[in-house]
Structure formats: C-alpha cells, structure tokens
XYZ file of C-alpha atoms in Angstrom:
728
model
C 110.960 30.085 115.287
C 110.262 32.624 112.220
C 108.309 32.579 109.377
C 108.840 34.360 105.588
C 105.791 36.210 104.440
C 104.785 37.728 100.997
C 105.275 41.483 100.741
C 101.812 43.470 101.229
C 99.945 44.773 97.788
C 102.275 46.559 95.405
C 101.379 49.319 93.273
C 98.216 48.621 91.212
C 96.478 49.723 88.303
C 92.953 49.023 88.038
C 89.483 50.431 87.443
C 89.756 52.732 90.627
C 92.774 55.075 89.436
C 94.122 58.119 90.735
C 93.998 59.841 87.657
C 94.233 63.339 86.327
C 91.092 64.740 84.314
C 90.155 64.496 81.563
C 92.953 62.318 80.341
C 93.186 59.359 81.981
C 96.779 59.046 84.032
C 98.650 56.208 85.753
C 98.424 56.698 89.483
C 98.424 55.296 92.564
C 95.791 53.184 93.725
C 93.466 55.340 96.021
C 92.466 53.959 99.621
C 89.281 54.091 100.672
C 88.134 54.923 104.160
C 84.443 54.177 105.748
C 83.766 56.728 108.888
C 82.090 59.495 110.401
C 82.335 63.052 108.528
C 80.952 66.327 110.164
C 79.562 68.738 107.717
C 81.557 72.285 107.961
C 80.343 75.309 106.163
C 82.524 76.194 103.352
C 85.971 78.693 104.229
C 86.698 80.438 101.690
C 89.298 82.764 103.411
C 93.298 82.442 102.983
C 95.018 80.720 105.305
C 97.683 82.580 107.169
C 101.297 81.375 105.908
C 102.062 78.988 108.704
C 104.097 75.520 107.367
C 101.702 72.862 105.704
C 98.572 74.935 105.796
C 95.336 73.347 105.957
C 91.415 73.682 105.517
C 88.357 71.540 105.673
C 85.870 72.418 102.746
C 82.315 71.459 102.450
C 80.080 72.072 99.107
C 76.527 71.966 99.161
C 75.016 70.761 95.678
C 71.364 71.500 95.387
C 69.454 70.041 93.086
C 71.837 67.249 92.334
C 69.332 64.770 90.703
C 68.359 67.504 88.226
C 71.506 68.884 86.925
C 71.973 68.449 83.024
C 76.032 69.213 82.812
C 78.907 66.625 81.970
C 81.270 68.466 85.137
C 80.837 70.843 87.651
C 83.073 72.859 89.761
C 82.644 74.297 93.422
C 83.243 77.909 94.518
C 87.021 78.827 94.942
C 88.581 77.871 98.708
C 92.228 78.768 99.390
C 95.007 76.861 101.003
C 98.416 77.872 101.927
C 97.844 80.975 99.298
C 96.751 78.970 96.920
C 93.177 79.286 94.839
C 91.417 75.560 94.987
C 88.028 74.147 93.735
C 86.771 70.366 93.435
C 85.459 69.253 90.230
C 82.389 66.627 89.842
C 81.468 64.619 87.240
C 78.170 63.734 88.141
C 77.122 61.228 85.790
C 80.671 59.830 85.739
C 83.792 60.656 83.887
C 83.487 58.253 81.260
C 82.740 55.891 84.144
C 79.624 54.349 85.923
C 80.881 55.773 88.943
C 80.678 59.594 90.502
C 84.135 61.360 89.671
C 85.681 63.414 91.355
C 89.087 65.552 91.723
C 90.837 68.625 93.573
C 91.440 71.298 90.971
C 93.803 74.105 90.941
C 91.609 77.119 90.514
C 93.585 79.528 88.894
C 96.328 77.542 86.765
C 95.563 79.297 83.756
C 96.808 82.229 85.234
C 100.277 80.809 86.755
C 103.487 81.445 85.705
C 105.585 78.684 83.754
C 106.968 76.137 85.722
C 104.421 76.477 88.574
C 104.252 73.117 90.816
C 102.702 72.415 94.464
C 102.431 69.430 96.728
C 98.927 68.617 98.794
C 97.816 66.059 100.703
C 93.913 66.186 100.504
C 90.894 63.793 100.904
C 87.597 64.032 98.983
C 84.494 62.623 100.695
C 80.593 62.221 100.410
C 78.645 62.345 103.498
C 76.129 60.069 104.155
C 73.141 62.148 105.575
C 71.044 59.433 107.096
C 74.359 57.007 108.606
C 77.414 59.225 109.103
C 79.523 55.992 109.758
C 78.708 55.019 106.236
C 80.117 58.237 104.505
C 82.944 57.658 102.057
C 86.354 59.690 101.970
C 88.987 58.797 99.806
C 92.655 60.192 100.463
C 95.763 60.522 98.179
C 98.749 62.877 97.829
C 100.195 64.559 94.488
C 102.389 67.667 93.177
C 100.212 69.540 90.785
C 101.703 71.360 88.169
C 100.553 73.050 84.070
C 100.293 69.326 82.885
C 98.432 67.807 85.854
C 96.434 71.027 87.107
C 93.783 68.261 88.671
C 93.629 64.836 90.517
C 91.544 62.620 91.890
C 89.230 59.808 91.556
C 87.744 58.338 88.342
C 85.742 55.782 90.049
C 84.913 57.549 93.415
C 81.817 55.775 94.424
C 79.527 54.008 91.993
C 76.462 55.209 90.795
C 74.132 53.005 91.511
C 74.652 53.502 95.058
C 74.762 57.748 94.999
C 71.538 57.718 93.345
C 69.470 55.195 95.702
C 67.388 57.211 97.899
C 67.657 54.684 100.545
C 71.233 55.028 100.761
C 71.365 58.493 102.087
C 73.805 60.218 99.828
C 70.583 62.304 98.245
C 68.770 63.945 100.582
C 65.954 66.553 99.502
C 68.062 66.738 96.313
C 71.158 67.922 97.952
C 74.877 66.211 97.908
C 77.382 67.412 100.479
C 80.963 66.915 99.451
C 83.644 67.278 101.872
C 87.109 68.230 101.043
C 90.258 68.549 103.559
C 93.502 69.486 101.627
C 96.628 69.959 103.365
C 99.822 72.178 101.075
C 103.022 70.486 101.871
C 106.713 72.143 101.592
C 107.724 70.834 98.340
C 111.284 69.910 97.156
C 112.131 70.747 93.664
C 111.875 67.093 91.965
C 113.598 67.830 88.454
C 116.603 69.952 89.708
C 117.469 67.650 92.902
C 120.467 65.904 92.592
C 120.409 62.916 94.901
C 123.848 62.082 94.673
C 125.367 65.722 95.103
C 123.038 66.147 98.362
C 123.576 63.213 100.137
C 126.220 60.985 98.634
C 123.644 58.238 97.480
C 121.894 57.492 94.435
C 118.246 56.077 94.170
C 116.650 53.411 92.014
C 114.095 54.409 88.957
C 110.635 53.214 88.844
C 110.278 51.097 86.022
C 106.351 50.727 86.596
C 104.901 49.458 89.994
C 108.462 49.041 91.415
C 108.628 50.881 94.217
C 108.289 48.175 96.695
C 111.217 46.418 94.941
C 113.326 49.109 94.995
C 112.704 50.547 98.734
C 113.775 46.636 99.681
C 116.523 46.543 97.333
C 117.875 49.783 98.941
C 117.647 48.149 102.444
C 119.312 44.919 101.335
C 122.170 46.793 99.444
C 123.023 48.909 102.063
C 123.591 45.784 104.880
C 127.543 45.441 103.338
C 127.732 41.774 104.689
C 124.584 40.925 102.580
C 126.264 43.030 99.577
C 129.489 41.287 99.647
C 127.867 37.498 99.927
C 126.049 38.898 97.002
C 128.854 39.667 95.174
C 130.792 36.054 95.734
C 127.684 34.026 94.986
C 128.804 31.843 92.359
C 127.008 32.520 88.633
C 127.812 29.071 87.147
C 124.849 26.442 87.180
C 127.171 23.398 88.388
C 128.565 26.253 91.235
C 126.790 25.995 95.144
C 126.587 28.902 97.319
C 128.884 28.450 100.422
C 127.148 30.321 103.110
C 123.616 30.575 103.900
C 122.377 33.876 103.579
C 118.692 32.983 104.094
C 119.547 31.958 107.507
C 121.013 35.113 108.330
C 118.582 37.348 107.037
C 114.963 35.804 108.989
C 111.542 37.375 108.700
C 109.498 37.563 111.725
C 106.151 38.636 111.327
C 104.573 40.239 114.055
C 101.083 41.774 114.882
C 100.282 45.458 114.320
C 96.495 45.546 115.658
C 96.207 45.700 119.593
C 99.656 45.924 120.252
C 101.298 49.504 120.861
C 104.999 48.944 120.090
C 107.393 45.802 119.027
C 108.017 44.600 122.571
C 103.686 44.283 122.780
C 103.895 42.077 119.816
C 107.027 39.817 121.187
C 105.296 39.948 123.748
C 101.982 38.465 121.960
C 103.933 36.065 119.805
C 105.356 34.183 123.252
C 102.079 34.658 124.743
C 101.081 31.206 126.440
C 97.774 29.572 125.114
C 96.061 27.416 128.083
C 94.550 24.292 127.004
C 91.856 23.270 129.154
C 87.763 22.231 129.005
C 86.972 21.738 126.081
C 90.108 22.673 124.337
C 92.677 19.988 126.102
C 95.517 18.656 123.880
C 95.055 15.350 122.931
C 98.019 13.514 124.034
C 99.529 10.158 122.290
C 98.348 7.205 124.935
C 97.473 9.663 127.658
C 93.881 11.195 126.017
C 92.924 14.333 126.663
C 95.414 16.539 128.823
C 95.470 20.081 130.578
C 98.005 22.243 128.839
C 99.787 24.836 127.544
C 100.914 25.939 124.584
C 103.601 28.334 123.175
C 106.542 29.690 121.272
C 110.072 30.763 122.319
C 113.075 31.392 120.220
C 115.807 29.325 120.544
C 118.238 32.292 119.316
C 117.982 35.376 116.873
C 119.827 36.594 113.801
C 122.626 39.092 113.521
C 120.278 40.999 111.181
C 116.225 40.897 112.201
C 113.714 41.831 109.873
C 110.716 42.380 111.392
C 107.407 41.781 108.891
C 104.744 44.090 110.710
C 101.023 42.601 110.230
C 99.330 46.447 108.300
C 97.204 44.286 106.116
C 94.390 41.821 107.593
C 91.190 40.131 106.860
C 88.518 41.790 108.209
C 85.860 39.251 108.701
C 82.758 41.518 109.484
C 83.560 43.509 106.455
C 84.268 40.529 104.328
C 87.274 42.217 102.971
C 91.345 42.832 103.271
C 91.756 46.050 105.222
C 95.167 47.966 106.136
C 95.756 48.899 109.882
C 96.864 52.018 110.409
C 96.646 52.164 114.299
C 99.607 53.710 115.648
C 102.658 51.473 116.583
C 106.376 52.074 117.956
C 109.327 50.514 117.285
C 112.120 52.112 119.354
C 115.660 52.788 118.105
C 117.023 50.270 119.996
C 115.255 47.068 120.539
C 116.505 44.674 123.515
C 115.002 41.288 123.238
C 116.603 40.108 126.362
C 114.783 42.601 128.423
C 112.934 41.003 131.384
C 115.812 38.192 132.278
C 115.194 37.324 128.573
C 111.480 36.175 128.379
C 111.396 35.920 124.766
C 113.988 33.086 124.646
C 113.807 29.327 125.417
C 115.684 27.317 128.365
C 118.159 26.122 125.689
C 118.897 29.218 124.256
C 122.973 30.850 124.547
C 122.569 33.527 126.917
C 125.911 34.564 126.356
C 124.936 36.500 123.049
C 123.767 39.782 123.694
C 120.491 40.482 122.024
C 120.445 44.094 121.740
C 119.489 45.508 118.239
C 119.924 48.857 116.855
C 117.540 50.174 113.966
C 119.111 50.393 110.383
C 116.108 50.818 108.346
C 112.137 51.423 108.148
C 110.201 50.297 105.371
C 106.755 52.146 104.472
C 103.761 51.697 102.603
C 101.850 55.039 101.982
C 97.876 54.241 100.322
C 95.439 51.209 101.142
C 94.637 47.876 100.479
C 94.389 48.534 96.983
C 97.888 50.064 96.562
C 99.774 52.936 97.540
C 103.224 53.654 97.021
C 106.524 52.202 99.024
C 109.878 53.954 100.254
C 112.582 53.654 102.815
C 114.267 55.332 105.443
C 117.935 54.024 105.878
C 120.451 54.421 107.859
C 123.107 52.974 105.523
C 125.964 53.101 108.761
C 123.916 53.470 111.631
C 125.222 56.696 112.236
C 123.014 59.752 113.460
C 121.819 60.436 109.461
C 118.965 58.847 108.115
C 118.131 59.009 104.115
C 115.189 58.630 102.446
C 115.335 56.633 99.325
C 112.411 57.206 97.423
C 112.726 55.630 93.934
C 115.281 57.562 91.885
C 115.572 60.475 94.686
C 117.338 60.098 98.282
C 116.900 62.716 101.051
C 118.462 63.115 104.072
C 116.361 63.265 106.837
C 115.774 63.715 110.653
C 115.033 60.439 113.199
C 111.808 62.122 113.905
C 110.903 61.719 110.148
C 112.169 58.339 110.095
C 110.832 56.681 113.271
C 108.161 58.986 114.926
C 106.344 60.010 111.759
C 106.198 56.393 110.737
C 104.502 55.251 113.210
C 100.854 55.334 112.102
C 97.751 56.583 113.516
C 96.133 59.721 113.463
C 97.576 63.407 112.407
C 95.869 66.509 113.720
C 96.235 68.818 110.760
C 97.552 72.938 112.030
C 94.930 74.959 112.667
C 93.194 76.915 110.107
C 92.893 80.252 112.012
C 95.171 79.986 115.173
C 93.802 82.037 118.262
C 90.169 80.713 117.506
C 88.897 77.993 119.410
C 88.397 75.906 116.386
C 87.678 72.239 116.766
C 90.699 70.633 115.004
C 90.267 67.883 112.550
C 92.880 64.952 112.096
C 93.994 62.679 109.261
C 94.387 59.389 109.389
C 98.193 58.874 108.665
C 98.049 56.299 106.007
C 101.957 56.361 105.120
C 103.364 53.659 108.166
C 106.418 51.536 108.551
C 105.291 47.977 107.712
C 108.767 46.453 107.642
C 111.629 46.828 110.097
C 115.401 45.856 109.797
C 117.526 46.059 113.282
C 121.113 44.798 113.218
C 122.303 43.302 116.735
C 124.976 45.272 118.460
C 127.680 42.439 118.622
C 127.394 41.735 115.031
C 127.626 45.138 113.974
C 131.351 45.473 112.760
C 130.220 42.141 111.003
C 127.491 43.401 109.134
C 128.257 46.829 108.598
C 131.546 45.389 106.689
C 134.133 47.590 104.225
C 133.396 46.387 100.578
C 135.532 47.940 98.022
C 136.136 46.772 94.417
C 138.197 42.902 95.497
C 134.921 41.701 96.527
C 133.244 42.092 93.171
C 134.035 38.598 90.952
C 136.387 39.759 88.022
C 133.888 39.014 85.482
C 131.802 41.006 87.248
C 134.411 44.053 87.066
C 134.834 43.873 83.643
C 131.360 43.879 82.636
C 130.758 46.977 85.158
C 133.112 48.841 83.936
C 132.253 47.890 80.195
C 128.417 49.168 80.947
C 129.803 52.210 82.349
C 132.083 52.961 79.495
C 129.253 52.296 77.255
C 127.147 54.848 79.080
C 129.771 57.501 79.097
C 130.229 56.628 75.163
C 126.330 57.612 74.721
C 126.594 60.346 76.988
C 129.320 61.379 75.220
C 127.571 60.964 71.601
C 124.679 62.834 72.809
C 126.254 65.942 74.053
C 127.904 66.005 70.012
C 124.732 64.858 68.006
C 124.154 68.329 67.134
C 127.718 68.075 65.309
C 127.708 65.062 63.383
C 125.447 63.651 60.612
C 124.215 59.550 61.393
C 124.581 57.941 57.944
C 122.885 54.710 56.978
C 124.716 52.415 54.306
C 122.784 49.654 52.761
C 124.394 47.388 50.328
C 123.166 44.163 48.164
C 124.259 42.102 51.371
C 121.854 43.855 53.802
C 118.989 43.159 51.425
C 120.006 39.458 51.031
C 120.065 38.886 54.779
C 117.074 40.831 55.485
C 114.415 39.752 52.334
C 112.468 36.879 52.761
C 113.353 36.457 57.054
C 112.069 39.882 58.682
C 111.786 41.792 55.566
C 109.324 41.498 52.607
C 108.444 44.421 51.289
C 110.502 47.130 49.751
C 113.895 46.119 50.044
C 115.408 46.746 53.832
C 115.252 47.896 57.469
C 117.591 50.842 57.881
C 117.928 50.327 61.337
C 119.770 47.251 60.750
C 122.265 47.978 58.810
C 125.435 49.999 58.854
C 125.702 52.979 60.412
C 128.802 55.885 59.911
C 129.187 58.707 62.338
C 130.537 61.738 60.380
C 131.566 65.415 61.226
C 128.744 67.628 59.933
C 131.675 70.079 58.222
C 133.616 66.723 56.626
C 133.757 66.163 52.985
C 131.849 63.676 51.719
C 134.621 61.838 50.494
C 135.361 61.367 54.187
C 132.652 58.550 54.604
C 133.671 57.145 51.216
C 136.951 56.242 53.023
C 135.507 55.016 56.307
C 133.119 52.630 53.565
C 136.612 51.685 51.949
C 138.092 50.422 55.183
C 134.885 49.041 56.458
C 133.473 46.828 53.571
C 136.867 46.967 51.413
C 135.545 48.826 48.195
C 138.364 51.094 47.141
C 137.122 54.659 46.876
C 136.849 55.232 42.798
C 134.563 51.830 42.652
C 131.763 53.462 45.232
C 128.749 55.015 43.842
C 125.746 56.202 46.462
C 122.110 56.278 45.680
C 120.050 58.539 47.434
C 116.742 57.036 48.842
C 113.454 58.807 48.595
C 109.697 58.102 49.723
C 107.578 57.820 47.430
C 103.312 59.005 46.967
C 102.708 55.802 48.198
C 104.786 55.392 50.974
C 107.449 52.978 49.943
C 111.132 53.661 50.209
C 113.225 53.121 47.202
C 116.713 54.393 45.583
C 115.592 57.229 43.328
C 119.007 58.292 42.260
C 123.003 58.184 42.057
C 124.468 61.332 43.681
C 126.115 63.860 41.478
C 129.625 64.746 41.907
C 128.154 68.524 42.485
C 126.583 66.646 45.791
C 129.641 64.322 46.258
C 132.019 67.571 46.229
C 129.729 69.043 49.401
C 130.185 68.528 52.959
C 128.316 66.047 54.709
C 125.737 68.599 56.696
C 125.194 70.189 53.684
C 123.893 67.025 51.558
C 121.927 65.713 54.077
C 120.316 69.016 54.713
C 119.490 69.070 50.594
C 118.344 65.508 50.291
C 116.268 65.794 53.075
C 113.447 67.658 53.075
C 111.854 66.376 56.184
C 115.568 67.679 58.066
C 115.626 64.418 59.516
C 119.376 64.007 61.657
C 120.182 61.082 59.364
C 121.560 60.018 55.595
C 120.423 57.363 53.875
C 122.569 55.645 51.117
C 122.745 53.007 49.085
C 125.937 51.739 48.311
C 125.981 50.387 44.596
C 129.406 47.960 43.628
C 129.422 46.819 40.611
C 131.949 43.354 40.830
C 134.166 42.041 37.561
C 134.720 38.368 36.374
C 136.897 38.113 39.098
C 134.199 39.302 41.524
C 136.409 42.296 42.584
C 135.252 45.402 42.258
C 135.198 47.521 39.228
C 134.123 50.996 38.345
C 130.370 51.322 38.234
C 128.951 51.493 34.449
C 127.924 54.733 33.236
C 123.830 55.657 33.739
C 121.804 57.631 31.214
C 118.584 58.818 31.754
C 117.937 55.528 29.014
C 118.768 53.387 32.155
C 116.813 51.985 34.846
C 118.274 50.453 38.266
C 115.778 47.496 39.129
C 116.073 45.034 42.344
C 114.730 41.698 41.972
C 113.175 39.203 44.498
C 112.370 35.762 43.364
C 109.554 33.467 44.737
C 108.973 30.105 45.561
C 105.545 28.843 45.639
C 106.329 24.930 46.559
C 107.902 26.656 49.456
C 106.664 29.929 50.335
C 109.818 31.245 50.529
C 110.453 34.683 48.900
C 114.487 36.248 48.565
C 116.254 38.942 47.006
C 118.548 37.758 43.815
C 120.124 41.079 42.612
C 119.795 43.777 40.824
C 119.834 44.697 36.850
C 120.562 47.790 34.730
C 117.615 47.883 31.926
C 116.683 50.169 29.011
C 113.671 52.306 29.390
C 113.030 51.280 26.187
C 113.722 47.285 26.534
C 111.170 44.684 27.737
C 110.697 42.162 30.321
C 111.309 39.483 28.017
C 114.749 40.837 27.248
C 115.978 39.878 30.491
C 114.589 36.368 30.776
C 117.782 34.773 30.626
C 119.728 36.981 32.945
C 116.922 36.244 35.858
C 116.634 32.946 35.263
C 120.479 32.544 35.587
C 119.992 34.926 39.059
C 117.793 32.455 40.124
C 119.634 29.537 38.956
C 117.111 28.239 36.808
C 117.680 26.578 33.236
C 118.065 29.466 30.769
C 114.303 28.408 29.133
C 112.330 28.113 31.961
C 109.054 30.231 31.960
C 108.550 32.808 34.197
C 106.219 35.274 35.413
C 106.922 39.035 36.606
C 104.909 41.198 38.723
C 106.115 44.667 39.907
C 105.441 45.632 43.686
C 103.876 48.519 43.926
C 103.028 49.123 47.573
C 101.636 47.375 50.836
C 100.027 50.106 52.902
C 96.749 50.576 53.739
C 96.503 47.300 51.102
C 99.312 45.199 48.923
C 99.406 46.356 45.166
C 101.208 43.981 43.140
C 100.444 43.760 40.047
C 101.527 40.987 36.915
C 104.415 42.659 34.209
C 103.303 42.607 30.081
C 106.687 40.849 29.163
C 106.415 42.255 25.767
C 105.271 45.983 26.886
C 108.190 48.537 27.540
C 109.549 49.009 30.821
C 108.700 52.963 29.929
C 104.680 52.122 29.314
C 104.686 50.168 32.085
C 105.784 52.762 33.860
C 108.727 51.287 35.557
C 111.237 53.851 37.226
C 114.951 53.716 38.969
C 114.479 51.924 42.274
C 111.215 49.779 41.461
C 111.080 45.712 42.805
C 109.951 43.081 40.053
C 109.281 39.934 41.747
C 109.477 36.894 39.958
C 108.715 32.920 39.970
C 108.079 30.021 37.618
C 105.158 29.546 35.759
C 102.955 27.269 37.959
C 101.761 24.636 36.160
C 98.231 23.795 37.468
C 98.890 20.340 39.617
C 101.269 22.682 41.857
C 99.146 25.293 41.835
C 96.390 23.377 43.593
C 98.383 21.962 46.052
C 100.394 25.299 47.074
C 98.489 27.876 49.450
C 99.622 30.900 47.750
C 100.893 29.749 44.270
C 101.664 33.488 43.076
C 103.649 36.537 44.408
C 100.418 38.269 44.998
C 98.896 36.071 47.053
C 101.995 35.508 49.305
C 102.735 39.172 49.967
C 98.508 39.423 50.510
C 99.190 36.667 53.081
C 102.357 38.248 54.949
C 100.634 41.653 54.972
C 97.534 40.012 56.998
C 99.009 37.473 58.979
C 100.012 38.496 62.664
C 102.948 37.274 64.479
C 102.786 35.260 68.194
C 105.411 34.977 70.768
C 104.728 31.454 72.893
C 106.103 32.244 76.081
C 106.223 30.455 80.010
C 103.346 32.310 81.540
C 104.959 34.545 84.349
C 103.544 34.121 87.943
C 102.350 37.799 88.790
C 103.078 39.339 91.965
C 101.430 38.863 95.272
C-alpha cells in the first residue's frame, strides 16, 4: 500500500523575492513566519570570536510616518567581527511593500575579494498583538557585488500604515534583526572532485530539486544500471519494472516524533461505529474496523515526509518545520512485524539502512534543495548541493536535518542572557533506505560494459568535443578566426533568413589560423576546402559603414597578403575583434572553372544584385558584377536580365538598398544617371524587379522592393509549439 506524491514546491520566483538592493537580483523565495517577537535593546558591541557568532538587534524608528527619505539605515552593529546594519525603504523599493535588507556596513572599505556568509531574519514587531509580528528568514553569501540582501516585498504598505494593525504605535516602528555568521567554504576555489571524488550538477535555474533527486537516484547503482539498460528505440519495451523496485511512501510529520511514529499512524486502526458504521452490502450498517497493513516492502524504500500541508485555520498551505527524527537503521519488522499483513512473507528481513536524505531549506513559497548521500553506504556522507559536493559527518546528515528549533550560541558567554532560538527551516523532506538483505544487489558495481554501445560512443564523442573546446579556449590567444564568405553563402542565406546586407558571418566557413602564420597559409586551406587554386583567389575586406551596414570594402593588396594573419587582422580591424572577416571573390570561365580574377582599377566597382519577385513575395541573390563608375545602370540591364533568367528586352526597375536600421532606406535608381553621380561604390547592393503592370500591382501586397523590405523589417516571427506543463 504505497502512494506516489508530487514533490514539495521547488524554487520559485515571484514578486516577493530575496534580492540585492538596489538592482533586483534573482534569488530564493523567502519564507514567512508569524509568531511572537519580544523587543530587545540594540546591541552594538563586538561578538566574541566563537564559532557561528550571533546577535539579536532591535531598531526603534521614531517619527516613521513623517520620514521623507527613499531609504533609511539603522545604526551599525557587529556580529562575528563584521559590521552590519539594516536598510529599509519606508515607501517601498519601487513596490507597494515595505522593503528591508541586511547590509554590510563597511563594504566600501573591505579588501578585494571579501565575502562572508550569514543566516539572518528580519522582522517588524506588532506592538499590540505580538502573535502577529512578521519575520522573514533567509541566508546569503555577501560579497562586493551583493553587499546587501533581503526582501523587496517584506509586507504590504497598506498593512504597515494601518493604525489598527499595531505595527506603528505612537508613530514608532520596531524592527528586529537576528544574525548568525556562519563558517564559509570558498565557493569559487573549491574543487568538488578533488576534495570528494564526486562532481555536482549545475543549477540551470530553479533546478535544485531535480539535481538533488537525480544525485540520489544516480548513487543507487542498481537504478543506474537499469537506466543504462533501458531501450532507446520506440518499439523496445523495458523488461524490468524499476517503479516497483523504487516505491514512494508518504508519511505524516505533524504530530509524529519520528519515522516509527509515522508508520504507527499509517497502520492505525479506525473504528467504524455509532454514526460512522460501515455500510456492508446485503448486511446494512455494521460496526467495523478499518486499517492498512503492508503485504511487503520494496528493496529501495523512499519515504516522502509530509512537510507541506494545508492549514484550514489560516486557509493556506504551510510548511511543517517540527522536529522529526529518522534512524540510521530502520527496522520495519519491529514488534513482531506489526506493520505487515498476515499473508506477508515473514522470511524476508525488513531491516533498512539509510542511504540518502533530501533536504528542503526555505518556506512554503520556495527555497532550496540539496541532498546528503552515502553512495557506498560507508560511514562517509557527502552533501550534493547543485555543482558543489562536500564531505559531511553523520550528525550533519541526520540530526541537523530533523527540523525543530536551533538555539543560537550566546552573544556574551558567562552572562545570564536568555538564549534566543531560530526555527530551523532546513529539514529532511525525503528519505531513501536500502534493505540490508538487498544491499549487495542494489549497491552493485556499474562499469562501462553496462552502458549501451551507442551511448558509450556518444559519451566518448561528447568528451572529445569538450576536450577540444577546452584546448581551443586555452590556445585562442595564439590563433585568429577567419570567416570567409562566398557567393554560395549569399545564395543560401538571402531570401531565407537574411534579407538585408549580404550574409550572416556566423554561418559561413571559419578557418582557425595561427597568428604568426603567413596569409598564404589561409589561401592554401581555402584551396583544400573549396577547390579554388591559390592563384585564382581574391579576398575582400569587409567594413562597417556609418549607416551600420556591413559590406565588402576593397580587395587585399599584395603588401597586405605578404603579412602574417595576426598583422593583417590588427591592421584591418580598428575595433580589435578577435576575428577577421573576408569575402572570397572567384571568377569562373566559360567552362565554369575558376580563372584569374580581372584586374581592378579605381574606375571599377563591385556590386551585388538581389532579384525580387512581387507575385511570389520572394527575394534572392543572383550574383555580382563589376561596373564602371562612369557607366549607367541602363548599360547593364541586359546582363541583369540574363542573371535573372528574363528575356533580354524585359523592362526592369533598380533600387539601391541603402540601410535598414533604424528604418529601411531603399531608393529607386535612375537608370540614366551614372553610378558615380548616384554615389554608388564598392560593395553596394542593387535590388531589381520586373516593372510591375497595374493589374499585378493591385493584387500584390508588396508590389515593389521598398514595400517588401519594409514589411520584412517590421514583421515579427512567432514560434508555435505545444505548451509545456508547469512543474508542481
């Protein structure tokens, strides 16, 4: 008798976020606790150098409603040798809520690379009804970039400023801060694999729940082996039932001190009598007993602890942070097998050992997830917290995850100060036990032969690609990336996903050449790649114009080609980009084989041509021509008709594509005016089309090139896809 249950709330991001001030930064959802808070006087003294030093600080703010400032700081107090202060926004930090943060008071004077870790709570005391004081708790690693942290939406301003609510009395507000400075392990320099032999999983954004669960399942070798053996084609069916071997049982936490108490409650007999008699078929109402017993237990027992329940009084979901104990060894045969039904197989010994503890840290609206795991069931525990893995002891994995309350270390040892307590918001919500009699089967050896061959090949390829990228990155400073565009690239891209300018350089062939290599090395690589002999290659430098278009500007000179690749990039790219962009001009002879490019003089202009079909609404690249600057467009109409596949005498209109940002500029060319007078230069783009008859023009939504380009510029692409179900 088992139940599969959805996971508790995962990391969520909504209006009430823990954020850095003033720039909003993504963070875990804070928890909210309603409870009595006793006022205390401000303590600004230094804490003694003890482990996890703590302090409770109360800030009295007078004349609160008359404050005319955007933000307001408290006096400085010290915890663990560090200086802190509370920051509030009385009218909200761009929200209609009181905003409140804990701030590192001396952040500007601290040395480079400083950081400190603190668990803290911030509260507003209800001075009329202590039970309605509001406190929110969180933890954060403070550093130069995030020197303050807290709650942008702490509480609605409407509640705070309502006199009858009791948060403002005699125009005074009491703010309380409890701060515990924790020991900190340097996150950035820590190497999980070096320290523990294990690696973590990167958080892809609210994926810590999945990460902790995946780590737990991965470190059950039997499960891992079964996954490796799962078929990957549509027609294959699994031969084994993994779900039956990994059952999930939901247990009550509220009102139960430990796992055994939860099992007792689970099998508790309910008497059906009086007004609650059982309706038996053909026998009417009868006194009866109702209960649940287990026929058997699985080899791997997953216990889902009901840390999240609906509170009928408050009419909301709440998290149960009560202390709840769980043993290292769980005996479900206790008291003569009272959890088992009479027909169960009593020859199976149901003694389990704890394998992993999944932890939720936070409140009902969100938080953080991580797991404590014993991969081999040895004495050594490991904490898997996203990509960081650390060694932990048994106490940390068990006792500190029971929940309940934690008493903070005394501020001034030796004095008769009443201790204050923190509710522990980090506690176990899922336990994984492995049956002792199945331990060897479950914690089995998994080696390479257990992985399907096609997966081994894929993993090997991925590792090689990863190594290549790493090597590429390490040697990047020694090489220049050269992107070579050709006519083929223009033909493939223009009219499909490129309409303006000529080419997307990220989608052309790239060559990685050592900076110290002569330019001829590139030409030899191009010859191998495209079959264009070195002597028939001519390269043009691309240039960004003042109107933000990007066009071939001029061919490389013989002197430039005599330089090294690195020298050429530096000389041609004033912006000092790490790459060099070139256009490869290739001239074909009558037999369509490459020939030497024609000699180019200052009078010769290289122009690129696009053809527009208004009836189809299509634009495509048809080629390039050299023209004389003193020549006129009318002189090349025959050649353009030939390029387009038109009859020689077809009348066409020509347009110059000038720019497209921030708006399209495409102007009709006067076919009788010279290219020079029309200010046409190397690399310019001419779009042409048949002269559109009136009857065709009326039926076409975009009858000419400017109209079509304007449409393309203004349209928005929408991807239609199946909706993805939101995680619960």
